[in-house]
Amino acid sequence: MIKKIITIMIVSILPLLAQEGFLEGVRAEDLMLDRIEAVPVETAKEIENSGFDYWFEPVLSVAYSPNTTLIAEERTEKPGGRIIGVWIVDSATNTEKRIIEGIAYDLKWSADGKFLAFRKMVPKKELFHGRRVYGDGGLWLYNVETDEMQPVPLGSYFEWSPQGNYLAGKHLDSTGLWALAIYNAEREETKVLDRVLFFEPWNFCWSPDGEMLTYVVATKTSGHIECSPIESEVFIINRDGTGKTQITYTMQPEILVKWLPDGKSIMVERFKEMPDPVTGGSDTEIVILKLKKRRRK
């Protein structure tokens, strides 16, 4: 396992949150790297002490819709019951409805509350020491308005766009390589944006306005550890797959990215130095990529 000793150094993130309007009318091809800043130790400690993990979101078994009227719950029908499933509870009418029977997790609502995404577990035919074994049944969407279910061809980690009913996630393409893809829930269409070669779950992130994504592309990986990049860079791309723009040109391979709410800052975890080509290991650090708009000629 890659040892991650996070060294954190520069500016407080809080002032960044006050800036608005940077992304208005901006597309991926309009952006470029202005500078790289380190994150102050104080800020890192504040984040850790607050219990907020800046990379990982919890795997939810309870999720509130954006208007908080509907609640999705993965539970048994009653305390101590044996029937497990996902229920939609309407707090306004005090009614509930089971939408699936079986184990499900990672419940996430779309921004408008029309769709509920979740991962489903399905029982396998074989038993293990007499007990039922469950496997991954894939990603599914429930449409609140039509009461219909639809499968989604994305991998285990997915994120809704902040606006619009789009899911971003990993997709195994026809060549057997991982790709970053967008699923349009309204049209039930999948669009592959770019191959990424390796795929850590958190190596992509939506822009705050939902029009772009930032992500990591590995140009070379360890031959011994498939998911460990030893050469990689940060890119930005428009939601429609156009405007692919390389943001970093650094010696240190980037691993994870998170687009901050101000729109002009991307938090990145990267290796401090080139990782060992055999073990893929190296200490990591957190930096902020400050973006600026390109000058139009």
mmCIF file of C-alpha atoms in Angstrom, residues 8 10 20 151 153 155 158 177 179 187 207 221 229 232 252-253 289 292:
data_model
loop_
_atom_site.group_PDB
_atom_site.id
_atom_site.type_symbol
_atom_site.label_atom_id
_atom_site.label_comp_id
_atom_site.label_asym_id
_atom_site.label_seq_id
_atom_site.Cartn_x
_atom_site.Cartn_y
_atom_site.Cartn_z
ATOM 1 C CA ILE A 8 0.871 20.516 4.010
ATOM 2 C CA ILE A 10 0.599 27.904 2.421
ATOM 3 C CA GLU A 20 -17.685 34.112 -6.951
ATOM 4 C CA PRO A 151 -29.002 0.374 -14.906
ATOM 5 C CA PRO A 153 -22.817 1.544 -17.118
ATOM 6 C CA GLY A 155 -18.065 1.784 -12.113
ATOM 7 C CA PHE A 158 -19.732 8.081 -9.186
ATOM 8 C CA LEU A 177 -8.847 0.513 -20.306
ATOM 9 C CA ALA A 179 -12.079 5.947 -19.070
ATOM 10 C CA ARG A 187 -31.527 10.588 -22.105
ATOM 11 C CA SER A 207 -16.439 22.083 -11.356
ATOM 12 C CA THR A 221 1.990 3.312 -14.268
ATOM 13 C CA PRO A 229 0.876 6.181 -11.478
ATOM 14 C CA SER A 232 0.585 11.711 -14.477
ATOM 15 C CA GLN A 252 5.622 15.060 -9.362
ATOM 16 C CA PRO A 253 2.802 12.681 -10.384
ATOM 17 C CA LEU A 289 -3.544 24.785 -8.393
ATOM 18 C CA LYS A 292 -6.459 31.923 -14.556
#
